[in-house]
JSON list of N, CA and C in Angstrom, two decimals:
[
{"chain": "A", "resi": 1, "resn": "MET", "atom": "N", "xyz": [-21.31, -4.20, 60.97]},
{"chain": "A", "resi": 1, "resn": "MET", "atom": "CA", "xyz": [-20.99, -3.94, 59.72]},
{"chain": "A", "resi": 1, "resn": "MET", "atom": "C", "xyz": [-19.92, -2.69, 59.67]},
{"chain": "A", "resi": 2, "resn": "THR", "atom": "N", "xyz": [-18.98, -2.79, 59.07]},
{"chain": "A", "resi": 2, "resn": "THR", "atom": "CA", "xyz": [-17.90, -1.81, 59.06]},
{"chain": "A", "resi": 2, "resn": "THR", "atom": "C", "xyz": [-18.34, -0.91, 57.75]},
{"chain": "A", "resi": 3, "resn": "THR", "atom": "N", "xyz": [-17.85, 0.34, 57.81]},
{"chain": "A", "resi": 3, "resn": "THR", "atom": "CA", "xyz": [-18.05, 1.24, 56.46]},
{"chain": "A", "resi": 3, "resn": "THR", "atom": "C", "xyz": [-16.63, 1.35, 55.99]},
{"chain": "A", "resi": 4, "resn": "TYR", "atom": "N", "xyz": [-16.54, 1.46, 54.86]},
{"chain": "A", "resi": 4, "resn": "TYR", "atom": "CA", "xyz": [-15.15, 1.64, 54.12]},
{"chain": "A", "resi": 4, "resn": "TYR", "atom": "C", "xyz": [-15.17, 2.81, 53.22]},
{"chain": "A", "resi": 5, "resn": "ASP", "atom": "N", "xyz": [-14.30, 3.86, 53.61]},
{"chain": "A", "resi": 5, "resn": "ASP", "atom": "CA", "xyz": [-14.33, 5.07, 52.83]},
{"chain": "A", "resi": 5, "resn": "ASP", "atom": "C", "xyz": [-13.55, 4.83, 51.58]},
{"chain": "A", "resi": 6, "resn": "HIS", "atom": "N", "xyz": [-14.33, 4.62, 50.47]},
{"chain": "A", "resi": 6, "resn": "HIS", "atom": "CA", "xyz": [-13.57, 4.26, 49.37]},
{"chain": "A", "resi": 6, "resn": "HIS", "atom": "C", "xyz": [-12.99, 5.43, 48.71]},
{"chain": "A", "resi": 7, "resn": "LYS", "atom": "N", "xyz": [-11.83, 5.44, 48.32]},
{"chain": "A", "resi": 7, "resn": "LYS", "atom": "CA", "xyz": [-11.09, 6.58, 47.48]},
{"chain": "A", "resi": 7, "resn": "LYS", "atom": "C", "xyz": [-10.61, 6.18, 46.28]},
{"chain": "A", "resi": 8, "resn": "ASN", "atom": "N", "xyz": [-11.04, 6.85, 45.23]},
{"chain": "A", "resi": 8, "resn": "ASN", "atom": "CA", "xyz": [-10.60, 6.32, 43.83]},
{"chain": "A", "resi": 8, "resn": "ASN", "atom": "C", "xyz": [-9.09, 6.83, 43.72]},
{"chain": "A", "resi": 9, "resn": "LEU", "atom": "N", "xyz": [-8.39, 5.83, 43.41]},
{"chain": "A", "resi": 9, "resn": "LEU", "atom": "CA", "xyz": [-6.80, 6.14, 43.49]},
{"chain": "A", "resi": 9, "resn": "LEU", "atom": "C", "xyz": [-6.30, 6.63, 41.98]},
{"chain": "A", "resi": 10, "resn": "ASP", "atom": "N", "xyz": [-7.22, 6.58, 41.03]},
{"chain": "A", "resi": 10, "resn": "ASP", "atom": "CA", "xyz": [-6.85, 7.25, 39.77]},
{"chain": "A", "resi": 10, "resn": "ASP", "atom": "C", "xyz": [-7.40, 8.58, 39.60]},
{"chain": "A", "resi": 11, "resn": "VAL", "atom": "N", "xyz": [-8.09, 9.13, 40.45]},
{"chain": "A", "resi": 11, "resn": "VAL", "atom": "CA", "xyz": [-8.35, 10.62, 40.34]},
{"chain": "A", "resi": 11, "resn": "VAL", "atom": "C", "xyz": [-7.32, 11.48, 40.73]},
{"chain": "A", "resi": 12, "resn": "THR", "atom": "N", "xyz": [-6.88, 12.51, 39.76]},
{"chain": "A", "resi": 12, "resn": "THR", "atom": "CA", "xyz": [-5.84, 13.26, 40.02]},
{"chain": "A", "resi": 12, "resn": "THR", "atom": "C", "xyz": [-6.37, 14.27, 40.67]},
{"chain": "A", "resi": 13, "resn": "PRO", "atom": "N", "xyz": [-5.75, 15.21, 41.75]},
{"chain": "A", "resi": 13, "resn": "PRO", "atom": "CA", "xyz": [-6.37, 16.26, 42.38]},
{"chain": "A", "resi": 13, "resn": "PRO", "atom": "C", "xyz": [-6.30, 17.48, 41.46]},
{"chain": "A", "resi": 14, "resn": "LEU", "atom": "N", "xyz": [-7.23, 18.42, 41.82]},
{"chain": "A", "resi": 14, "resn": "LEU", "atom": "CA", "xyz": [-7.49, 19.54, 40.84]},
{"chain": "A", "resi": 14, "resn": "LEU", "atom": "C", "xyz": [-6.38, 20.35, 40.70]},
{"chain": "A", "resi": 15, "resn": "TRP", "atom": "N", "xyz": [-5.60, 20.51, 41.68]},
{"chain": "A", "resi": 15, "resn": "TRP", "atom": "CA", "xyz": [-4.37, 21.57, 41.69]},
{"chain": "A", "resi": 15, "resn": "TRP", "atom": "C", "xyz": [-3.31, 20.93, 40.86]},
{"chain": "A", "resi": 16, "resn": "ILE", "atom": "N", "xyz": [-3.14, 19.75, 40.78]},
{"chain": "A", "resi": 16, "resn": "ILE", "atom": "CA", "xyz": [-2.19, 19.01, 39.94]},
{"chain": "A", "resi": 16, "resn": "ILE", "atom": "C", "xyz": [-2.50, 19.19, 38.48]},
{"chain": "A", "resi": 17, "resn": "SER", "atom": "N", "xyz": [-3.91, 18.84, 38.05]},
{"chain": "A", "resi": 17, "resn": "SER", "atom": "CA", "xyz": [-4.19, 19.02, 36.87]},
{"chain": "A", "resi": 17, "resn": "SER", "atom": "C", "xyz": [-4.19, 20.51, 36.26]},
{"chain": "A", "resi": 18, "resn": "THR", "atom": "N", "xyz": [-4.51, 21.55, 37.19]},
{"chain": "A", "resi": 18, "resn": "THR", "atom": "CA", "xyz": [-4.30, 22.97, 36.88]},
{"chain": "A", "resi": 18, "resn": "THR", "atom": "C", "xyz": [-3.06, 23.37, 36.55]},
{"chain": "A", "resi": 19, "resn": "VAL", "atom": "N", "xyz": [-2.00, 22.88, 37.44]},
{"chain": "A", "resi": 19, "resn": "VAL", "atom": "CA", "xyz": [-0.68, 23.23, 37.35]},
{"chain": "A", "resi": 19, "resn": "VAL", "atom": "C", "xyz": [-0.04, 22.61, 36.02]},
{"chain": "A", "resi": 20, "resn": "LEU", "atom": "N", "xyz": [-0.41, 21.33, 35.65]},
{"chain": "A", "resi": 20, "resn": "LEU", "atom": "CA", "xyz": [-0.04, 20.78, 34.61]},
{"chain": "A", "resi": 20, "resn": "LEU", "atom": "C", "xyz": [-0.46, 21.35, 33.26]},
{"chain": "A", "resi": 21, "resn": "TRP", "atom": "N", "xyz": [-1.70, 21.86, 33.03]},
{"chain": "A", "resi": 21, "resn": "TRP", "atom": "CA", "xyz": [-2.22, 22.52, 32.03]},
{"chain": "A", "resi": 21, "resn": "TRP", "atom": "C", "xyz": [-1.69, 23.71, 31.84]},
{"chain": "A", "resi": 22, "resn": "LEU", "atom": "N", "xyz": [-1.39, 24.52, 33.02]},
{"chain": "A", "resi": 22, "resn": "LEU", "atom": "CA", "xyz": [-0.98, 25.83, 32.86]},
{"chain": "A", "resi": 22, "resn": "LEU", "atom": "C", "xyz": [0.55, 25.77, 32.35]},
{"chain": "A", "resi": 23, "resn": "GLY", "atom": "N", "xyz": [1.27, 24.76, 32.83]},
{"chain": "A", "resi": 23, "resn": "GLY", "atom": "CA", "xyz": [2.68, 24.61, 32.43]},
{"chain": "A", "resi": 23, "resn": "GLY", "atom": "C", "xyz": [2.78, 24.20, 30.91]},
{"chain": "A", "resi": 24, "resn": "VAL", "atom": "N", "xyz": [1.85, 23.34, 30.50]},
{"chain": "A", "resi": 24, "resn": "VAL", "atom": "CA", "xyz": [1.83, 22.96, 28.94]},
{"chain": "A", "resi": 24, "resn": "VAL", "atom": "C", "xyz": [1.57, 24.15, 28.30]},
{"chain": "A", "resi": 25, "resn": "SER", "atom": "N", "xyz": [0.53, 24.98, 28.59]},
{"chain": "A", "resi": 25, "resn": "SER", "atom": "CA", "xyz": [0.06, 26.02, 27.69]},
{"chain": "A", "resi": 25, "resn": "SER", "atom": "C", "xyz": [1.16, 27.17, 27.59]},
{"chain": "A", "resi": 26, "resn": "ILE", "atom": "N", "xyz": [1.91, 27.26, 28.82]},
{"chain": "A", "resi": 26, "resn": "ILE", "atom": "CA", "xyz": [3.06, 28.28, 28.75]},
{"chain": "A", "resi": 26, "resn": "ILE", "atom": "C", "xyz": [4.10, 27.85, 27.90]},
{"chain": "A", "resi": 27, "resn": "VAL", "atom": "N", "xyz": [4.40, 26.66, 27.94]},
{"chain": "A", "resi": 27, "resn": "VAL", "atom": "CA", "xyz": [5.33, 25.99, 27.16]},
{"chain": "A", "resi": 27, "resn": "VAL", "atom": "C", "xyz": [5.02, 26.15, 25.64]},
{"chain": "A", "resi": 28, "resn": "VAL", "atom": "N", "xyz": [3.93, 25.91, 25.40]},
{"chain": "A", "resi": 28, "resn": "VAL", "atom": "CA", "xyz": [3.47, 25.94, 24.03]},
{"chain": "A", "resi": 28, "resn": "VAL", "atom": "C", "xyz": [3.43, 27.49, 23.37]},
{"chain": "A", "resi": 29, "resn": "VAL", "atom": "N", "xyz": [3.00, 28.48, 24.33]},
{"chain": "A", "resi": 29, "resn": "VAL", "atom": "CA", "xyz": [3.09, 29.78, 23.96]},
{"chain": "A", "resi": 29, "resn": "VAL", "atom": "C", "xyz": [4.43, 30.32, 23.77]},
{"chain": "A", "resi": 30, "resn": "SER", "atom": "N", "xyz": [5.32, 29.86, 24.71]},
{"chain": "A", "resi": 30, "resn": "SER", "atom": "CA", "xyz": [6.88, 30.01, 24.49]},
{"chain": "A", "resi": 30, "resn": "SER", "atom": "C", "xyz": [7.49, 29.62, 23.31]},
{"chain": "A", "resi": 31, "resn": "PHE", "atom": "N", "xyz": [7.06, 28.36, 22.65]},
{"chain": "A", "resi": 31, "resn": "PHE", "atom": "CA", "xyz": [7.61, 27.90, 21.62]},
{"chain": "A", "resi": 31, "resn": "PHE", "atom": "C", "xyz": [7.08, 28.54, 20.36]},
{"chain": "A", "resi": 32, "resn": "LEU", "atom": "N", "xyz": [5.76, 28.99, 20.38]},
{"chain": "A", "resi": 32, "resn": "LEU", "atom": "CA", "xyz": [5.27, 29.88, 19.27]},
{"chain": "A", "resi": 32, "resn": "LEU", "atom": "C", "xyz": [5.97, 31.18, 19.26]},
{"chain": "A", "resi": 33, "resn": "ALA", "atom": "N", "xyz": [6.35, 31.77, 20.45]},
{"chain": "A", "resi": 33, "resn": "ALA", "atom": "CA", "xyz": [6.94, 33.07, 20.45]},
{"chain": "A", "resi": 33, "resn": "ALA", "atom": "C", "xyz": [8.61, 32.80, 19.62]},
{"chain": "A", "resi": 34, "resn": "LEU", "atom": "N", "xyz": [9.05, 31.76, 20.03]},
{"chain": "A", "resi": 34, "resn": "LEU", "atom": "CA", "xyz": [10.36, 31.32, 19.50]},
{"chain": "A", "resi": 34, "resn": "LEU", "atom": "C", "xyz": [10.28, 31.22, 18.05]},
{"chain": "A", "resi": 35, "resn": "VAL", "atom": "N", "xyz": [9.31, 30.63, 17.62]},
{"chain": "A", "resi": 35, "resn": "VAL", "atom": "CA", "xyz": [9.05, 30.44, 16.04]},
{"chain": "A", "resi": 35, "resn": "VAL", "atom": "C", "xyz": [8.81, 31.99, 15.58]},
{"chain": "A", "resi": 36, "resn": "GLY", "atom": "N", "xyz": [8.18, 32.73, 16.25]},
{"chain": "A", "resi": 36, "resn": "GLY", "atom": "CA", "xyz": [7.93, 33.98, 15.64]},
{"chain": "A", "resi": 36, "resn": "GLY", "atom": "C", "xyz": [9.18, 34.76, 15.50]},
{"chain": "A", "resi": 37, "resn": "VAL", "atom": "N", "xyz": [10.03, 34.58, 16.61]},
{"chain": "A", "resi": 37, "resn": "VAL", "atom": "CA", "xyz": [11.34, 35.41, 16.60]},
{"chain": "A", "resi": 37, "resn": "VAL", "atom": "C", "xyz": [12.15, 34.98, 15.44]},
{"chain": "A", "resi": 38, "resn": "LEU", "atom": "N", "xyz": [12.18, 33.62, 15.04]},
{"chain": "A", "resi": 38, "resn": "LEU", "atom": "CA", "xyz": [13.02, 32.98, 14.05]},
{"chain": "A", "resi": 38, "resn": "LEU", "atom": "C", "xyz": [12.34, 33.49, 12.83]},
{"chain": "A", "resi": 39, "resn": "ILE", "atom": "N", "xyz": [11.14, 33.57, 12.57]},
{"chain": "A", "resi": 39, "resn": "ILE", "atom": "CA", "xyz": [10.48, 33.99, 11.49]},
{"chain": "A", "resi": 39, "resn": "ILE", "atom": "C", "xyz": [10.88, 35.47, 11.10]},
{"chain": "A", "resi": 40, "resn": "TYR", "atom": "N", "xyz": [10.71, 36.25, 12.20]},
{"chain": "A", "resi": 40, "resn": "TYR", "atom": "CA", "xyz": [11.03, 37.66, 11.99]},
{"chain": "A", "resi": 40, "resn": "TYR", "atom": "C", "xyz": [12.50, 37.88, 11.67]},
{"chain": "A", "resi": 41, "resn": "TYR", "atom": "N", "xyz": [13.45, 37.09, 12.31]},
{"chain": "A", "resi": 41, "resn": "TYR", "atom": "CA", "xyz": [14.84, 37.16, 12.08]},
{"chain": "A", "resi": 41, "resn": "TYR", "atom": "C", "xyz": [15.30, 36.61, 10.54]},
{"chain": "A", "resi": 42, "resn": "PHE", "atom": "N", "xyz": [14.52, 35.69, 10.01]},
{"chain": "A", "resi": 42, "resn": "PHE", "atom": "CA", "xyz": [14.86, 35.36, 8.80]},
{"chain": "A", "resi": 42, "resn": "PHE", "atom": "C", "xyz": [14.29, 36.23, 7.72]},
{"chain": "A", "resi": 43, "resn": "ALA", "atom": "N", "xyz": [13.20, 37.11, 8.11]},
{"chain": "A", "resi": 43, "resn": "ALA", "atom": "CA", "xyz": [12.47, 37.98, 7.33]},
{"chain": "A", "resi": 43, "resn": "ALA", "atom": "C", "xyz": [13.23, 39.33, 7.14]},
{"chain": "A", "resi": 44, "resn": "GLY", "atom": "N", "xyz": [14.15, 39.32, 8.28]},
{"chain": "A", "resi": 44, "resn": "GLY", "atom": "CA", "xyz": [15.01, 40.53, 8.22]},
{"chain": "A", "resi": 44, "resn": "GLY", "atom": "C", "xyz": [14.27, 41.80, 9.03]},
{"chain": "A", "resi": 45, "resn": "VAL", "atom": "N", "xyz": [13.28, 41.29, 9.75]},
{"chain": "A", "resi": 45, "resn": "VAL", "atom": "CA", "xyz": [12.45, 42.43, 10.48]},
{"chain": "A", "resi": 45, "resn": "VAL", "atom": "C", "xyz": [12.83, 42.34, 11.92]},
{"chain": "A", "resi": 46, "resn": "THR", "atom": "N", "xyz": [13.01, 43.44, 12.69]},
{"chain": "A", "resi": 46, "resn": "THR", "atom": "CA", "xyz": [13.20, 43.44, 13.98]},
{"chain": "A", "resi": 46, "resn": "THR", "atom": "C", "xyz": [11.46, 43.10, 14.70]},
{"chain": "A", "resi": 47, "resn": "PRO", "atom": "N", "xyz": [11.61, 42.16, 15.56]},
{"chain": "A", "resi": 47, "resn": "PRO", "atom": "CA", "xyz": [10.43, 41.83, 16.30]},
{"chain": "A", "resi": 47, "resn": "PRO", "atom": "C", "xyz": [10.24, 42.80, 17.46]},
{"chain": "A", "resi": 48, "resn": "ALA", "atom": "N", "xyz": [9.05, 42.81, 18.14]},
{"chain": "A", "resi": 48, "resn": "ALA", "atom": "CA", "xyz": [8.89, 43.53, 19.26]},
{"chain": "A", "resi": 48, "resn": "ALA", "atom": "C", "xyz": [9.75, 42.81, 20.42]},
{"chain": "A", "resi": 49, "resn": "ILE", "atom": "N", "xyz": [10.07, 43.59, 21.39]},
{"chain": "A", "resi": 49, "resn": "ILE", "atom": "CA", "xyz": [10.86, 43.09, 22.55]},
{"chain": "A", "resi": 49, "resn": "ILE", "atom": "C", "xyz": [10.19, 42.16, 23.31]},
{"chain": "A", "resi": 50, "resn": "TRP", "atom": "N", "xyz": [8.84, 42.19, 23.55]},
{"chain": "A", "resi": 50, "resn": "TRP", "atom": "CA", "xyz": [8.16, 41.33, 24.45]},
{"chain": "A", "resi": 50, "resn": "TRP", "atom": "C", "xyz": [8.08, 39.89, 23.72]},
{"chain": "A", "resi": 51, "resn": "LEU", "atom": "N", "xyz": [8.37, 39.91, 22.49]},
{"chain": "A", "resi": 51, "resn": "LEU", "atom": "CA", "xyz": [8.46, 38.61, 21.89]},
{"chain": "A", "resi": 51, "resn": "LEU", "atom": "C", "xyz": [9.57, 37.75, 22.25]},
{"chain": "A", "resi": 52, "resn": "PHE", "atom": "N", "xyz": [10.72, 38.47, 22.38]},
{"chain": "A", "resi": 52, "resn": "PHE", "atom": "CA", "xyz": [12.00, 38.01, 22.85]},
{"chain": "A", "resi": 52, "resn": "PHE", "atom": "C", "xyz": [11.94, 37.61, 24.38]},
{"chain": "A", "resi": 53, "resn": "TRP", "atom": "N", "xyz": [11.34, 38.32, 25.15]},
{"chain": "A", "resi": 53, "resn": "TRP", "atom": "CA", "xyz": [11.17, 37.78, 26.52]},
{"chain": "A", "resi": 53, "resn": "TRP", "atom": "C", "xyz": [10.21, 36.82, 26.77]},
{"chain": "A", "resi": 54, "resn": "LEU", "atom": "N", "xyz": [9.03, 36.83, 25.99]},
{"chain": "A", "resi": 54, "resn": "LEU", "atom": "CA", "xyz": [8.24, 35.67, 26.20]},
{"chain": "A", "resi": 54, "resn": "LEU", "atom": "C", "xyz": [8.81, 34.20, 25.70]},
{"chain": "A", "resi": 55, "resn": "ALA", "atom": "N", "xyz": [9.77, 34.34, 24.61]},
{"chain": "A", "resi": 55, "resn": "ALA", "atom": "CA", "xyz": [10.40, 33.18, 24.09]},
{"chain": "A", "resi": 55, "resn": "ALA", "atom": "C", "xyz": [11.52, 32.80, 25.21]},
{"chain": "A", "resi": 56, "resn": "LEU", "atom": "N", "xyz": [12.22, 33.72, 25.82]},
{"chain": "A", "resi": 56, "resn": "LEU", "atom": "CA", "xyz": [13.19, 33.54, 26.79]},
{"chain": "A", "resi": 56, "resn": "LEU", "atom": "C", "xyz": [12.75, 32.98, 28.06]},
{"chain": "A", "resi": 57, "resn": "LEU", "atom": "N", "xyz": [11.71, 33.76, 28.83]},
{"chain": "A", "resi": 57, "resn": "LEU", "atom": "CA", "xyz": [11.36, 33.43, 30.11]},
{"chain": "A", "resi": 57, "resn": "LEU", "atom": "C", "xyz": [10.27, 32.56, 30.30]},
{"chain": "A", "resi": 58, "resn": "ALA", "atom": "N", "xyz": [9.40, 32.34, 29.34]},
{"chain": "A", "resi": 58, "resn": "ALA", "atom": "CA", "xyz": [8.23, 31.71, 29.53]},
{"chain": "A", "resi": 58, "resn": "ALA", "atom": "C", "xyz": [8.52, 30.17, 29.58]},
{"chain": "A", "resi": 59, "resn": "PHE", "atom": "N", "xyz": [9.46, 29.73, 28.63]},
{"chain": "A", "resi": 59, "resn": "PHE", "atom": "CA", "xyz": [9.77, 28.28, 28.67]},
{"chain": "A", "resi": 59, "resn": "PHE", "atom": "C", "xyz": [10.19, 27.86, 29.88]},
{"chain": "A", "resi": 60, "resn": "PRO", "atom": "N", "xyz": [11.27, 28.31, 30.51]},
{"chain": "A", "resi": 60, "resn": "PRO", "atom": "CA", "xyz": [11.51, 27.82, 32.04]},
{"chain": "A", "resi": 60, "resn": "PRO", "atom": "C", "xyz": [10.42, 27.92, 32.97]},
{"chain": "A", "resi": 61, "resn": "THR", "atom": "N", "xyz": [9.62, 28.85, 32.88]},
{"chain": "A", "resi": 61, "resn": "THR", "atom": "CA", "xyz": [8.39, 28.95, 33.95]},
{"chain": "A", "resi": 61, "resn": "THR", "atom": "C", "xyz": [7.60, 27.89, 33.60]},
{"chain": "A", "resi": 62, "resn": "GLY", "atom": "N", "xyz": [7.24, 27.54, 32.24]},
{"chain": "A", "resi": 62, "resn": "GLY", "atom": "CA", "xyz": [6.32, 26.41, 32.01]},
{"chain": "A", "resi": 62, "resn": "GLY", "atom": "C", "xyz": [7.02, 25.07, 32.39]},
{"chain": "A", "resi": 63, "resn": "PHE", "atom": "N", "xyz": [8.25, 25.03, 32.10]},
{"chain": "A", "resi": 63, "resn": "PHE", "atom": "CA", "xyz": [8.79, 23.79, 32.51]},
{"chain": "A", "resi": 63, "resn": "PHE", "atom": "C", "xyz": [8.96, 23.45, 34.08]},
{"chain": "A", "resi": 64, "resn": "ILE", "atom": "N", "xyz": [9.19, 24.61, 34.60]},
{"chain": "A", "resi": 64, "resn": "ILE", "atom": "CA", "xyz": [9.16, 24.50, 36.28]},
{"chain": "A", "resi": 64, "resn": "ILE", "atom": "C", "xyz": [7.76, 24.15, 36.77]},
{"chain": "A", "resi": 65, "resn": "LEU", "atom": "N", "xyz": [6.69, 24.57, 36.07]},
{"chain": "A", "resi": 65, "resn": "LEU", "atom": "CA", "xyz": [5.53, 24.32, 36.55]},
{"chain": "A", "resi": 65, "resn": "LEU", "atom": "C", "xyz": [4.96, 22.78, 36.17]},
{"chain": "A", "resi": 66, "resn": "LEU", "atom": "N", "xyz": [5.52, 22.23, 35.06]},
{"chain": "A", "resi": 66, "resn": "LEU", "atom": "CA", "xyz": [5.47, 20.90, 34.78]},
{"chain": "A", "resi": 66, "resn": "LEU", "atom": "C", "xyz": [6.16, 20.12, 35.94]},
{"chain": "A", "resi": 67, "resn": "LEU", "atom": "N", "xyz": [7.49, 20.39, 36.33]},
{"chain": "A", "resi": 67, "resn": "LEU", "atom": "CA", "xyz": [8.15, 19.58, 37.18]},
{"chain": "A", "resi": 67, "resn": "LEU", "atom": "C", "xyz": [7.31, 19.53, 38.69]},
{"chain": "A", "resi": 68, "resn": "VAL", "atom": "N", "xyz": [6.67, 20.85, 38.80]},
{"chain": "A", "resi": 68, "resn": "VAL", "atom": "CA", "xyz": [5.90, 20.97, 40.22]},
{"chain": "A", "resi": 68, "resn": "VAL", "atom": "C", "xyz": [4.74, 19.94, 40.09]},
{"chain": "A", "resi": 69, "resn": "ALA", "atom": "N", "xyz": [4.06, 19.80, 38.98]},
{"chain": "A", "resi": 69, "resn": "ALA", "atom": "CA", "xyz": [2.97, 18.86, 38.79]},
{"chain": "A", "resi": 69, "resn": "ALA", "atom": "C", "xyz": [3.29, 17.52, 38.87]},
{"chain": "A", "resi": 70, "resn": "LEU", "atom": "N", "xyz": [4.47, 16.98, 38.42]},
{"chain": "A", "resi": 70, "resn": "LEU", "atom": "CA", "xyz": [5.13, 15.84, 38.49]},
{"chain": "A", "resi": 70, "resn": "LEU", "atom": "C", "xyz": [5.36, 15.52, 39.95]},
{"chain": "A", "resi": 71, "resn": "LEU", "atom": "N", "xyz": [6.07, 16.28, 40.61]},
{"chain": "A", "resi": 71, "resn": "LEU", "atom": "CA", "xyz": [6.48, 15.92, 41.93]},
{"chain": "A", "resi": 71, "resn": "LEU", "atom": "C", "xyz": [5.03, 15.89, 42.88]},
{"chain": "A", "resi": 72, "resn": "GLY", "atom": "N", "xyz": [4.10, 16.97, 42.61]},
{"chain": "A", "resi": 72, "resn": "GLY", "atom": "CA", "xyz": [2.92, 16.74, 43.32]},
{"chain": "A", "resi": 72, "resn": "GLY", "atom": "C", "xyz": [2.13, 15.50, 42.88]},
{"chain": "A", "resi": 73, "resn": "ASN", "atom": "N", "xyz": [2.28, 14.82, 41.82]},
{"chain": "A", "resi": 73, "resn": "ASN", "atom": "CA", "xyz": [1.59, 13.61, 41.51]},
{"chain": "A", "resi": 73, "resn": "ASN", "atom": "C", "xyz": [2.32, 12.53, 42.31]},
{"chain": "A", "resi": 74, "resn": "ILE", "atom": "N", "xyz": [3.84, 12.58, 42.31]},
{"chain": "A", "resi": 74, "resn": "ILE", "atom": "CA", "xyz": [4.37, 11.55, 43.08]},
{"chain": "A", "resi": 74, "resn": "ILE", "atom": "C", "xyz": [4.13, 11.54, 44.44]},
{"chain": "A", "resi": 75, "resn": "MET", "atom": "N", "xyz": [4.08, 12.70, 45.12]},
{"chain": "A", "resi": 75, "resn": "MET", "atom": "CA", "xyz": [3.83, 12.84, 46.62]},
{"chain": "A", "resi": 75, "resn": "MET", "atom": "C", "xyz": [2.29, 12.38, 46.85]},
{"chain": "A", "resi": 76, "resn": "VAL", "atom": "N", "xyz": [1.37, 12.67, 45.95]},
{"chain": "A", "resi": 76, "resn": "VAL", "atom": "CA", "xyz": [0.02, 12.24, 46.25]},
{"chain": "A", "resi": 76, "resn": "VAL", "atom": "C", "xyz": [-0.06, 10.67, 46.05]},
{"chain": "A", "resi": 77, "resn": "ARG", "atom": "N", "xyz": [0.52, 10.10, 45.15]},
{"chain": "A", "resi": 77, "resn": "ARG", "atom": "CA", "xyz": [0.65, 8.62, 44.92]},
{"chain": "A", "resi": 77, "resn": "ARG", "atom": "C", "xyz": [1.33, 7.91, 46.08]},
{"chain": "A", "resi": 78, "resn": "ARG", "atom": "N", "xyz": [2.36, 8.57, 46.66]},
{"chain": "A", "resi": 78, "resn": "ARG", "atom": "CA", "xyz": [3.04, 7.76, 47.72]},
{"chain": "A", "resi": 78, "resn": "ARG", "atom": "C", "xyz": [2.23, 7.93, 48.97]},
{"chain": "A", "resi": 79, "resn": "ARG", "atom": "N", "xyz": [1.64, 9.00, 49.21]},
{"chain": "A", "resi": 79, "resn": "ARG", "atom": "CA", "xyz": [0.61, 9.17, 50.34]},
{"chain": "A", "resi": 79, "resn": "ARG", "atom": "C", "xyz": [-0.51, 8.07, 50.14]},
{"chain": "A", "resi": 80, "resn": "ARG", "atom": "N", "xyz": [-0.97, 8.02, 49.00]},
{"chain": "A", "resi": 80, "resn": "ARG", "atom": "CA", "xyz": [-2.05, 7.05, 48.85]},
{"chain": "A", "resi": 80, "resn": "ARG", "atom": "C", "xyz": [-1.76, 5.54, 49.07]},
{"chain": "A", "resi": 81, "resn": "GLN", "atom": "N", "xyz": [-0.47, 5.23, 48.65]},
{"chain": "A", "resi": 81, "resn": "GLN", "atom": "CA", "xyz": [0.05, 3.92, 48.76]},
{"chain": "A", "resi": 81, "resn": "GLN", "atom": "C", "xyz": [0.21, 3.58, 50.34]},
{"chain": "A", "resi": 82, "resn": "ARG", "atom": "N", "xyz": [0.59, 4.72, 51.29]},
{"chain": "A", "resi": 82, "resn": "ARG", "atom": "CA", "xyz": [0.76, 4.46, 52.86]},
{"chain": "A", "resi": 82, "resn": "ARG", "atom": "C", "xyz": [-0.64, 4.09, 53.39]},
{"chain": "A", "resi": 83, "resn": "SER", "atom": "N", "xyz": [-1.60, 4.80, 52.87]},
{"chain": "A", "resi": 83, "resn": "SER", "atom": "CA", "xyz": [-2.84, 4.85, 53.55]},
{"chain": "A", "resi": 83, "resn": "SER", "atom": "C", "xyz": [-3.58, 3.71, 53.13]}
]
């Protein structure tokens, strides 16, 4: 009798889920910072400089993490299809 090592093909690796949720949370925080900058702008108040940097730099960082999660998922699925 042969034994078959069953791998569930629907289970996403932990590192992909972690990178995905980290990227999503960074993009959401960046969007909220952008909304805060706009609110301060229309209120005529100068916001803190960190709010500008958060709105400016966090979005591309989160988007890059989302792309890394997407590419990682593609690579894992291709590797599973070959085996």
